Short mmCIF file of C-alpha atoms and ligand atoms in Angstrom, two decimals:
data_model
loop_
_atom_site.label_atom_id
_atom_site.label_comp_id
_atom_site.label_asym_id
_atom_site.label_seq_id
_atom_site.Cartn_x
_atom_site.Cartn_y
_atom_site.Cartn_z
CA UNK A 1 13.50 -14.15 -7.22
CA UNK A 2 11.83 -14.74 -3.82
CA UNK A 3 8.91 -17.95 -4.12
CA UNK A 4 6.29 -15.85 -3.42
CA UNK A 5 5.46 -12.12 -5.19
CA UNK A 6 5.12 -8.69 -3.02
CA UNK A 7 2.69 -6.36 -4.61
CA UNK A 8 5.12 -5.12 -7.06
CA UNK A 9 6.95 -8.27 -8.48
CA UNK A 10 5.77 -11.64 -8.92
CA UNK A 11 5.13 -14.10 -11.89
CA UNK A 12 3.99 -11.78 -14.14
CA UNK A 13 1.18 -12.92 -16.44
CA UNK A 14 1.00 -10.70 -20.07
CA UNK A 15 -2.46 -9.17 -21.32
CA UNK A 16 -4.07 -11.88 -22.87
CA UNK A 17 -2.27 -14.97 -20.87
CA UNK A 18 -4.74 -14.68 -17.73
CA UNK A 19 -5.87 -18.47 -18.72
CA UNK A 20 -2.57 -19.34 -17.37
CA UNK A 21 -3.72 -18.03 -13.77
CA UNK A 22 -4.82 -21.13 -11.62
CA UNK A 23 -8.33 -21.93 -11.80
CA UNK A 24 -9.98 -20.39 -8.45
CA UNK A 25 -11.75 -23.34 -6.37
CA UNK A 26 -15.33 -23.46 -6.70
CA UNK A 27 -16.23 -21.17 -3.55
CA UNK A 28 -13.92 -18.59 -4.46
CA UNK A 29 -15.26 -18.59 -7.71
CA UNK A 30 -18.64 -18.97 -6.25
CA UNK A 31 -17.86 -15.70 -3.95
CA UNK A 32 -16.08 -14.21 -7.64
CA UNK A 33 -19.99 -14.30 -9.04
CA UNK A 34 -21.76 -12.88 -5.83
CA UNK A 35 -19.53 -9.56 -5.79
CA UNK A 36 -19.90 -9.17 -9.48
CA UNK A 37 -23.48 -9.47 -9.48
CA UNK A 38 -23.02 -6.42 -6.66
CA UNK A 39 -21.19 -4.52 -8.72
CA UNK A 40 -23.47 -4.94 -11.82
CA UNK A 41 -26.15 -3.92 -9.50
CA UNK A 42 -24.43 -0.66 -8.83
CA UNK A 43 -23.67 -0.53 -12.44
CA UNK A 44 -27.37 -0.88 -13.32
CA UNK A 45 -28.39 1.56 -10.83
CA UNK A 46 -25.92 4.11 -11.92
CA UNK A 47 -27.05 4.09 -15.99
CA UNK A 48 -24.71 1.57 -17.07
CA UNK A 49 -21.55 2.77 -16.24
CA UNK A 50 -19.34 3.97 -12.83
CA UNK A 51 -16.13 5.70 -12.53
CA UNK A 52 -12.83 2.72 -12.41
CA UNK A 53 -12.66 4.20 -8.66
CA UNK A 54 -15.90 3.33 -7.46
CA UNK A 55 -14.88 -0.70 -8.67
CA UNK A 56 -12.07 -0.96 -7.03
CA UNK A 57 -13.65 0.27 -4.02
CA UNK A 58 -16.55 -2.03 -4.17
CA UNK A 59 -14.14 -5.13 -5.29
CA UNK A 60 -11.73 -4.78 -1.99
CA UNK A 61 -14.26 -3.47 0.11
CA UNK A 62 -17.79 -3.74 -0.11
CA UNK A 63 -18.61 -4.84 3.34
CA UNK A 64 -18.63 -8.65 3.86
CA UNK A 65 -18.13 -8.88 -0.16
CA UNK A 66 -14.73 -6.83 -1.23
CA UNK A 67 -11.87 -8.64 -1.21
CA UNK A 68 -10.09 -7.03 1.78
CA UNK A 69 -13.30 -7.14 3.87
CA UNK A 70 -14.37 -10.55 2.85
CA UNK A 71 -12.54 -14.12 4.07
CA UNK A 72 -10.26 -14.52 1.57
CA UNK A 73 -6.80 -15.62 3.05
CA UNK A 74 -4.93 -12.17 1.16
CA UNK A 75 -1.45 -12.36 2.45
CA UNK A 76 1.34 -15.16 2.77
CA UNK A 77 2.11 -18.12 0.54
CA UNK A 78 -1.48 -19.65 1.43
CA UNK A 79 -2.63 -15.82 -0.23
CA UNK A 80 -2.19 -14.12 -3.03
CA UNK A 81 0.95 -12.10 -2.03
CA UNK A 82 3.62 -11.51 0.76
CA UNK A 83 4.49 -7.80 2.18
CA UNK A 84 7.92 -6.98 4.08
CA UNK A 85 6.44 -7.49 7.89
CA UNK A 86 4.97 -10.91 6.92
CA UNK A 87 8.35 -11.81 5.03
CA UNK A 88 10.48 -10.69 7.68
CA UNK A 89 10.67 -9.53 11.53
CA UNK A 90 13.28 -7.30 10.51
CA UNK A 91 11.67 -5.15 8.32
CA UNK A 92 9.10 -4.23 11.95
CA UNK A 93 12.02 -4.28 13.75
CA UNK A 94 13.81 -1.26 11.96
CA UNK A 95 10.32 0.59 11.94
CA UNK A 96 9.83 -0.18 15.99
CA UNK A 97 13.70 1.32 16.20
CA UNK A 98 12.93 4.31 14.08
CA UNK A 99 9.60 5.15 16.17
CA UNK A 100 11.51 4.19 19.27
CA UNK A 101 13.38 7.67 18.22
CA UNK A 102 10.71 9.40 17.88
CA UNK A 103 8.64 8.66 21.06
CA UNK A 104 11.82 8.90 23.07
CA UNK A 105 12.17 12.70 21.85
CA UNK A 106 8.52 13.12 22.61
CA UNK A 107 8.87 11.86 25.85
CA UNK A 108 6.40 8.80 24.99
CA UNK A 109 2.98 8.81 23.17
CA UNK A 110 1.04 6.62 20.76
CA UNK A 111 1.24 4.37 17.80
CA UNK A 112 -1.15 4.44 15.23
CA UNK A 113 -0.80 2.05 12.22
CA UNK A 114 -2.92 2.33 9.19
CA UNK A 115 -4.17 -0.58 7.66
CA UNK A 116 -2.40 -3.54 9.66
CA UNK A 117 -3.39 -6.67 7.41
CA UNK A 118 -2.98 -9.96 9.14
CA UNK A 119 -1.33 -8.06 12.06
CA UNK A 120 2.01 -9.11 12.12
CA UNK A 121 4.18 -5.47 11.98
CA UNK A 122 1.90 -4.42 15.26
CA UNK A 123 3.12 -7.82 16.58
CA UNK A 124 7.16 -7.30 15.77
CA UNK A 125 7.14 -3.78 16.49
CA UNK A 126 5.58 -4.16 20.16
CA UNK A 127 7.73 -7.13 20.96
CA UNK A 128 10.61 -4.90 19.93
CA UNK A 129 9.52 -1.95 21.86
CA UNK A 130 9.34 -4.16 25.01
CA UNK A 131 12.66 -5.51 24.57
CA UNK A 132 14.09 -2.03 24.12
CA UNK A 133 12.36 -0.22 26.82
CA UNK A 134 10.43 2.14 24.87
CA UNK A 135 6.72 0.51 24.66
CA UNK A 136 4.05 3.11 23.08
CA UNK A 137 1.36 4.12 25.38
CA UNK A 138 -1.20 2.77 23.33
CA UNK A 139 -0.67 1.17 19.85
CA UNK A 140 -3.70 2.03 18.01
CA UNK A 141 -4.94 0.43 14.71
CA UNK A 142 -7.26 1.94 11.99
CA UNK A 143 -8.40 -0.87 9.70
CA UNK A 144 -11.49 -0.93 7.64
CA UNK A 145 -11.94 -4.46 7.35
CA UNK A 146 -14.01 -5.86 10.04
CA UNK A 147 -12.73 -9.60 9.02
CA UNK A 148 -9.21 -7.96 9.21
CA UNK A 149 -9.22 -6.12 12.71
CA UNK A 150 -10.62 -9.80 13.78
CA UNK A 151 -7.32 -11.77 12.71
CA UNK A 152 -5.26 -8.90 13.80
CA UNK A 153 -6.60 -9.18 17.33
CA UNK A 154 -5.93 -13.04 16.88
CA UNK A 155 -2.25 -13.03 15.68
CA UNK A 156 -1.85 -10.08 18.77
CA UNK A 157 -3.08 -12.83 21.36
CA UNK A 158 -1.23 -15.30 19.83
CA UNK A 159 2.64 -13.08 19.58
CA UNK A 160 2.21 -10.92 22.23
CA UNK A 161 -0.10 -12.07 24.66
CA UNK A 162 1.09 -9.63 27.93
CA UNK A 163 1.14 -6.42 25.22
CA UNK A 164 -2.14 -7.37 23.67
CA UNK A 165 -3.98 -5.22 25.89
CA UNK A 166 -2.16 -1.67 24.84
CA UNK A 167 -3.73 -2.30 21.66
CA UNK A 168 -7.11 -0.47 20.42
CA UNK A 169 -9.02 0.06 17.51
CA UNK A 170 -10.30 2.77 16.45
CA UNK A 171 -12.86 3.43 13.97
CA UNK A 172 -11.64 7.35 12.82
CA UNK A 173 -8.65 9.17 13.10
CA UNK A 174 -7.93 10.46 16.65
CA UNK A 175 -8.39 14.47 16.87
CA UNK A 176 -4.89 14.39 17.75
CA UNK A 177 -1.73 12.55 18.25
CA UNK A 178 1.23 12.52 20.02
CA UNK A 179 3.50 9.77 18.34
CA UNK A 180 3.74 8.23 15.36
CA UNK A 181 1.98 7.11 12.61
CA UNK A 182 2.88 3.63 10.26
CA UNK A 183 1.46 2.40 7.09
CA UNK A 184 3.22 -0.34 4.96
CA UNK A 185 1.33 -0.85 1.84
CA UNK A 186 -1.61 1.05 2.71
CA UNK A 187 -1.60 4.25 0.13
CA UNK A 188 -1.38 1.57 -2.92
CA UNK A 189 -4.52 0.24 -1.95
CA UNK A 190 -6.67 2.81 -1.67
CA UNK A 191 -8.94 3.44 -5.19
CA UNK A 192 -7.90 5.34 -7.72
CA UNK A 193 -8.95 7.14 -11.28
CA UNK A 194 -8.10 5.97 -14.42
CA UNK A 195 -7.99 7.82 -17.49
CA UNK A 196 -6.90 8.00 -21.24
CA UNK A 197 -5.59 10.57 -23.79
CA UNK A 198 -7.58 10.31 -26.77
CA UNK A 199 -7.79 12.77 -29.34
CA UNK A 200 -5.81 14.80 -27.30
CA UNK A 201 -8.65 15.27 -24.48
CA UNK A 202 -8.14 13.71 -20.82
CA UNK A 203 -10.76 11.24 -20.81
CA UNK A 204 -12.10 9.27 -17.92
CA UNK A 205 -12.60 5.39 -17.48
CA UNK A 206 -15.42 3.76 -16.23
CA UNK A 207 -16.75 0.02 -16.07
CA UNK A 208 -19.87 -1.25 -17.75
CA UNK A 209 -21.31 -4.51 -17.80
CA UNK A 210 -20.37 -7.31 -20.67
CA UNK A 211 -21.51 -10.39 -20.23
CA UNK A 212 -21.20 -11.91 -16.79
CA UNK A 213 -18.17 -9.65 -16.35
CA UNK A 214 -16.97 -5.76 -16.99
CA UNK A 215 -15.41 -3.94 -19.89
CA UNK A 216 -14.01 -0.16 -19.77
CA UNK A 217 -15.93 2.81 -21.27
CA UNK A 218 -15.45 5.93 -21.94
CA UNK A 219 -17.32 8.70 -19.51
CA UNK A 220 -18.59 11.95 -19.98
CA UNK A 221 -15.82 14.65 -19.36
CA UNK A 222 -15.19 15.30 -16.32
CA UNK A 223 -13.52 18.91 -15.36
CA UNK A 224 -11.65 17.99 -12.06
CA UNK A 225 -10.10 14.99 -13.41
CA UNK A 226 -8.48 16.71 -16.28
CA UNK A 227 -7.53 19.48 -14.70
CA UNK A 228 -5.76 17.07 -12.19
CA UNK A 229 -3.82 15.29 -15.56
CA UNK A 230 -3.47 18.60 -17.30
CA UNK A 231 -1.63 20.28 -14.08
CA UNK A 232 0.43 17.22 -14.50
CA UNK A 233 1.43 17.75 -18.05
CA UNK A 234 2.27 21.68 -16.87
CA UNK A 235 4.40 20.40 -14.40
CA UNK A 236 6.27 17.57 -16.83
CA UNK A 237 6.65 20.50 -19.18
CA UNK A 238 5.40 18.05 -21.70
CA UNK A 239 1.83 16.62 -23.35
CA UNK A 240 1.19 12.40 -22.38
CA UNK A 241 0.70 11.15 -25.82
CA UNK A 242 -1.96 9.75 -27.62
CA UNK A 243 -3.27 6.38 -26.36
CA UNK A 244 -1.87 7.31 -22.59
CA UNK A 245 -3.53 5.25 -19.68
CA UNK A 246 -2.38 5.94 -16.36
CA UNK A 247 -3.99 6.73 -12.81
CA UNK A 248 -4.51 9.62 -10.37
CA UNK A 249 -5.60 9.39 -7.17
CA UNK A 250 -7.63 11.60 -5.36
CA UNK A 251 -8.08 8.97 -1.95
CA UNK A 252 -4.48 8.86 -1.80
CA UNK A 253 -3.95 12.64 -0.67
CA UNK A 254 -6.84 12.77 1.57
CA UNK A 255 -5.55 9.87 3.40
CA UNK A 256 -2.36 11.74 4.20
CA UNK A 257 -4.05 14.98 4.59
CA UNK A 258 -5.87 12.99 7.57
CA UNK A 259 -2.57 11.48 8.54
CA UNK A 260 -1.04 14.75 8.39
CA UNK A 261 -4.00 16.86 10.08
CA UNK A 262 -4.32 14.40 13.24
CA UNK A 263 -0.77 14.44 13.97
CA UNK A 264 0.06 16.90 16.55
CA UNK A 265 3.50 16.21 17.48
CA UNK A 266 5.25 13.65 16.33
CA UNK A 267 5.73 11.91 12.94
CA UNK A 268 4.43 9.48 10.08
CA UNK A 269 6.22 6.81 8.62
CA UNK A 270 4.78 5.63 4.97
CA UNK A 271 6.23 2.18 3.29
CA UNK A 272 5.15 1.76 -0.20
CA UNK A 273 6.02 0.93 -3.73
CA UNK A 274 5.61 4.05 -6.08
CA UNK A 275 7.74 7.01 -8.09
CA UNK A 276 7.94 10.67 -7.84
CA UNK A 277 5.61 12.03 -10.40
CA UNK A 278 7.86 12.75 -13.07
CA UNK A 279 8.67 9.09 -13.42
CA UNK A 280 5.39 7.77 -12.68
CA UNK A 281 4.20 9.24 -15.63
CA UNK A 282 7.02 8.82 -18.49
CA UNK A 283 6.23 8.38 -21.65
CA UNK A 284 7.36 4.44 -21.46
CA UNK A 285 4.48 3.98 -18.40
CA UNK A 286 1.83 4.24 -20.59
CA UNK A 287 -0.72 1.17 -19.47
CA UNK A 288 -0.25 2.68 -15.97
CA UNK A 289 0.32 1.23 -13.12
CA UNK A 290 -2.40 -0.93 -12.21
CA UNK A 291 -1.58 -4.42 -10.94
CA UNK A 292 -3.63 -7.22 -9.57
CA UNK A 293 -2.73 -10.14 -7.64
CA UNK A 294 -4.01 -13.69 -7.62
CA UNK A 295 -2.05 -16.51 -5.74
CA UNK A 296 1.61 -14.94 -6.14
CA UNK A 297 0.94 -14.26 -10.17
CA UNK A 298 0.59 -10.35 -11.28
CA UNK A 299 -1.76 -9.53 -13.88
CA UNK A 300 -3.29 -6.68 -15.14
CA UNK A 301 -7.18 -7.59 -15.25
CA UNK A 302 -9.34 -6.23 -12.29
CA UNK A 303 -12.02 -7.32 -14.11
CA UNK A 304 -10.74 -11.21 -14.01
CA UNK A 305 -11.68 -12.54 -10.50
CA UNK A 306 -13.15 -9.22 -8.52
CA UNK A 307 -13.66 -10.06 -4.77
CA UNK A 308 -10.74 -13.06 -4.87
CA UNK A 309 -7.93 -10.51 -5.91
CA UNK A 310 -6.09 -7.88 -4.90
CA UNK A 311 -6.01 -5.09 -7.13
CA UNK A 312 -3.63 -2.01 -6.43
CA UNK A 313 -1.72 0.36 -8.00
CA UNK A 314 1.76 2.62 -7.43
CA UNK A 315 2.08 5.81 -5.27
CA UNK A 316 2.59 9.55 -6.61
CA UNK A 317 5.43 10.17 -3.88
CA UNK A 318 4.94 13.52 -5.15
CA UNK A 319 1.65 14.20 -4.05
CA UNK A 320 2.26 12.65 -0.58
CA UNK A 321 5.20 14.91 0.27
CA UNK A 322 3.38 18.39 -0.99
CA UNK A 323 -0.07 16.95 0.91
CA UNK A 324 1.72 16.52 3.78
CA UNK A 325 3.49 20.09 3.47
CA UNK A 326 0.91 21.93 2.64
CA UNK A 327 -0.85 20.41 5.97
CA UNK A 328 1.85 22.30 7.67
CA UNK A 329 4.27 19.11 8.06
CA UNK A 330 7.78 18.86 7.30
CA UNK A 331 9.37 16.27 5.50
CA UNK A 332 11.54 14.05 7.45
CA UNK A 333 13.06 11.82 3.87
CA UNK A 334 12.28 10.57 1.08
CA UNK A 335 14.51 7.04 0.15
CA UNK A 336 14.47 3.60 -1.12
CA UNK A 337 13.11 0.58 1.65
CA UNK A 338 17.53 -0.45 1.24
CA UNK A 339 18.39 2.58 2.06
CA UNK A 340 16.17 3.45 4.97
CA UNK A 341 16.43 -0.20 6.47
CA UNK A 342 20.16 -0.03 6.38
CA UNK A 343 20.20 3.68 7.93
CA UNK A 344 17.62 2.41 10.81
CA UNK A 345 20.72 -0.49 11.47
CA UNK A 346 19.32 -3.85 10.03
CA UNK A 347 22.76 -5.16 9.81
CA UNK A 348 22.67 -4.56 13.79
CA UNK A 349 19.80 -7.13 14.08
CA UNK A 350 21.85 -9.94 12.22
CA UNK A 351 25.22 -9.41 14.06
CA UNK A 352 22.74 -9.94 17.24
CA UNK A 353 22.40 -13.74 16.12
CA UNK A 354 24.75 -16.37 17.93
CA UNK A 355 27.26 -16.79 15.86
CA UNK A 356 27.33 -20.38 15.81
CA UNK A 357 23.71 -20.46 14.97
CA UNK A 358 24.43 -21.25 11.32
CA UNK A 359 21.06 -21.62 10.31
CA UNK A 360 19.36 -18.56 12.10
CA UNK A 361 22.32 -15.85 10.03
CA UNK A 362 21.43 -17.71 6.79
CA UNK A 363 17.57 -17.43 7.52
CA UNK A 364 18.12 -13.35 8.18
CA UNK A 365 20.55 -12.84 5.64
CA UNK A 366 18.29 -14.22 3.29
CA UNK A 367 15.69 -11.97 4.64
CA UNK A 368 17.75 -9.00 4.47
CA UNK A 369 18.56 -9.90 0.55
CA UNK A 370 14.71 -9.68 0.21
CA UNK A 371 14.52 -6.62 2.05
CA UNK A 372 16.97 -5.12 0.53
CA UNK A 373 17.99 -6.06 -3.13
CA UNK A 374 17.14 -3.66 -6.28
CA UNK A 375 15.27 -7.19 -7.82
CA UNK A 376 13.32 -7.73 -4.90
CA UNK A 377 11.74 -4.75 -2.54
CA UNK A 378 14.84 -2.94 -1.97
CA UNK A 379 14.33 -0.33 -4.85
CA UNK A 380 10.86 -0.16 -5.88
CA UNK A 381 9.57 0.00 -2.40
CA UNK A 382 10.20 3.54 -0.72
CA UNK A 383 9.73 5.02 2.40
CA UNK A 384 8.54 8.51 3.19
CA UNK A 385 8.57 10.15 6.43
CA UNK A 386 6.99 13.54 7.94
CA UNK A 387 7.11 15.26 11.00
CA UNK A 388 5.41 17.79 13.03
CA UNK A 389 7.58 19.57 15.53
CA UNK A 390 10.89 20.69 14.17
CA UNK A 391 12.81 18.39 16.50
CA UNK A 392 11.81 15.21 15.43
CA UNK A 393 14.31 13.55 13.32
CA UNK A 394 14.62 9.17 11.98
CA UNK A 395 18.17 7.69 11.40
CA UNK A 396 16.76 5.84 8.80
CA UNK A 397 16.37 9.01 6.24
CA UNK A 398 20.63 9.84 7.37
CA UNK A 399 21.84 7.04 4.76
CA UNK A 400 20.13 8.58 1.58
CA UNK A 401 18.18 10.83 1.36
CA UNK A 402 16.39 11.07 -2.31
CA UNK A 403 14.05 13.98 -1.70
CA UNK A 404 15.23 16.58 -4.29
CA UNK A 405 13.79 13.39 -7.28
CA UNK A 406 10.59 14.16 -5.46
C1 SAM B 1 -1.99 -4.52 1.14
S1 SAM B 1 -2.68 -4.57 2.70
C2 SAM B 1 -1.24 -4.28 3.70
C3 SAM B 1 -1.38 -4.88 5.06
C4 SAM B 1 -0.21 -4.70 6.02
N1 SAM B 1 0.07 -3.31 6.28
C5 SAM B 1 1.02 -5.40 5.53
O1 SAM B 1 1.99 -4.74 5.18
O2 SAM B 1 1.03 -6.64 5.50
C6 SAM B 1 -3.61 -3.07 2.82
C7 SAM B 1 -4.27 -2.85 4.17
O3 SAM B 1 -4.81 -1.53 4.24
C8 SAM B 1 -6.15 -1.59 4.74
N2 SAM B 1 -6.81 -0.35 4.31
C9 SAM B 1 -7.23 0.00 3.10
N3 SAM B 1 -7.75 1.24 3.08
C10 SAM B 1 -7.62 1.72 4.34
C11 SAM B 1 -7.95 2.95 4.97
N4 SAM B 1 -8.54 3.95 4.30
N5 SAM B 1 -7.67 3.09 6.27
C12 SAM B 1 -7.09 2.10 6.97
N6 SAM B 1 -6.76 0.89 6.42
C13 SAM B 1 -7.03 0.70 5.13
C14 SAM B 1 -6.63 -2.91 4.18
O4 SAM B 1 -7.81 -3.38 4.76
C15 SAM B 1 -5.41 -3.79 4.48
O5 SAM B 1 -5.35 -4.15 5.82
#
């Protein structure tokens, strides 16, 4: 195991052992109190109850509160979790490479990266489009932090001072794009539904108050949401049973279906942990897939420290390939983050190192064990691509392509 947790691993802290979670310091905790009194505001205001969605929106990011657009220091081992770009150059390398494909068959164009965290992919992937020739136009970013887009311009100036000023942010999608399109770790943090089958009915979770904190309750039936579970029963060709929790998303899709719909020639590249939806939702999965993160320990409480923790859960591949589709896309792949990094050449970028530099090939073969193994990201983490114009193609789907588990 690596020292610090991605999204998806981590020490992993069993329902009812959350004591075991270090104590948050007293501002944190004092910042804790301030977003739940927000939320049980909302609460209040909506009759006691609000759909699971609507907290997890308002605990990452209710502005200058959630935990995303708040201070809190979120990624790295000073945070609460690592992702691949801040683990590893590497990992932006082989995305610059695989965009570098793509923009060379377009004849040039844009970046656009979704959700760039601390900043550090837009940093690797521009240094490695200088150094290959093939620098993006413009590399745009579309963050909804404020505090975020703030560091990202920071860690920008500090990289990659003489590229800093290609980069823009932008506050909505473009109308249209010619180029490509990156997210790592975006889709799994957008909000999503939760929902349980009891007495064979789909019913929806919500959060009420208790005490200073939140509980889950029941709410009223709602017709979209299980029609949603019950058209994924139809497709399973089987009933969830009794006592099922899981989650749908309904953010999720219309993120791609933006992604999708602004893209007018050229093609997105998605990084993520999540399943197709038949194994999303076995029988086995049946507390769902809800995770939260608090200083490299996984839990599964997003009612424990709201505002100081990340809270996030897997990716319906599924959906994202038929959202994209049905926009009119075509899927590029569908494979593990192993697979695609070593079919976009991340073995090149290690044979690159002096050979005598001992200490550089252990430091990158370490990161490409990270990268790469089934017990770190290398299997849970997958990438999806989709393209629009039918001659855009990415190396890294030639390796393995796992599209027909989709
Ligand atoms: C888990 S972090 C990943 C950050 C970064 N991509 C990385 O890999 O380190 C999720 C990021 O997505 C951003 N985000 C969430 N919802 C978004 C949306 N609808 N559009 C754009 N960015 C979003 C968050 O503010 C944050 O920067």
């Amino acid at each position: 195991m690596s020292d610090h947790s991605n999204r998806n691993s981590g020490s992993r802290i069993r329902p009812g052992d959350e004591g075991v979670l270090p104590p948050p310091p007293p501002d944190a905790e004092a910042h804790s109190r301030e977003v739940r009194a927000h939320i049980a505001r909302i609460i209040d205001e909506a009759d006691g109850v609000i759909p699971f969605s609507r907290f997890m929106d308002l605990a990452l990011y209710a502005p200058g509160l959630g935990y995303y657009s708040a201070g809190a220091r979120k990624f790295g081992e000073a945070g609460d979790f690592i992702t691949a770009p801040e683990m590893s150059s590497l990992f932006s390398f082989c995305l610059a490479d695989q965009a570098a494909q793509v923009l060379d068959r377009l004849g040039g164009g844009d970046i656009l990266e979704l959700g760039a965290g601390s900043g550090a992919m837009a940093a690797s992937v521009l240094d490695r489009l200088a150094s290959s020739g093939c620098l993006p136009e413009r590399y745009l970013i579309l963050e909804v932090s404020a505090e975020l887009r703030e560091r990202q311009a920071r860690t920008l100036e500090e990289r990659v001072p003489d590229l800093a000023d290609r980069v823009f942010w932008l506050d909505d999608f473009p109308e249209a794009l010619r180029g490509v399109v990156l997210a790592n770790e975006v889709l799994d943090a957008l909000p999503v539904e939760r929902f349980r089958i009891r007495g064979g009915a789909v019913r929806r979770l919500g959060v009420a108050r208790k005490g200073e904190g939140f509980s889950w309750r029941e709410m009223p039936h709602d017709r979209d949401l299980s029609e949603r579970v019950r058209a994924i029963e139809e497709e399973l060709g089987r009933k969830l049973p009794e006592g099922y929790e899981s989650e749908v998303s309904t953010a999720m899709p219309a993120l791609v279906e933006r992604i999708a719909g602004c893209l007018r020639r050229g093609a997105a590249l998605l990084v993520d942990y999540g399943l197709p939806r038949r194994e999303y939702y076995m029988p086995d999965r049946g507390r769902g897939t809800l995770m939260c993160h608090y200083r490299h320990r996984a839990h599964e409480d997003p009612f424990l420290h709201p505002g100081i923790q990340d809270i996030t859960a897997w990716v319906d591949f599924t959906a994202v390939a038929e959202t994209a589709v049905q926009a009119g896309c075509s899927l590029l792949g569908y494979t593990t983050q192993a697979h695609f990094l070593l079919g976009a050449g991340i073995d090149r970028h290690v044979a690159h190192v002096n050979p005598e530099d001992t200490l550089s090939q252990l430091k990158l073969a370490q990161e490409v064990k990270l990268l790469t193994l089934p017990g770190e990201m290398g299997e849970r983490f997958k990438v999806i691509g989709f393209a629009r114009g039918d001659d855009i193609g990415m190396s890294g789907f030639g390796f393995r392509d796992l599209r027909m588990r989709l």
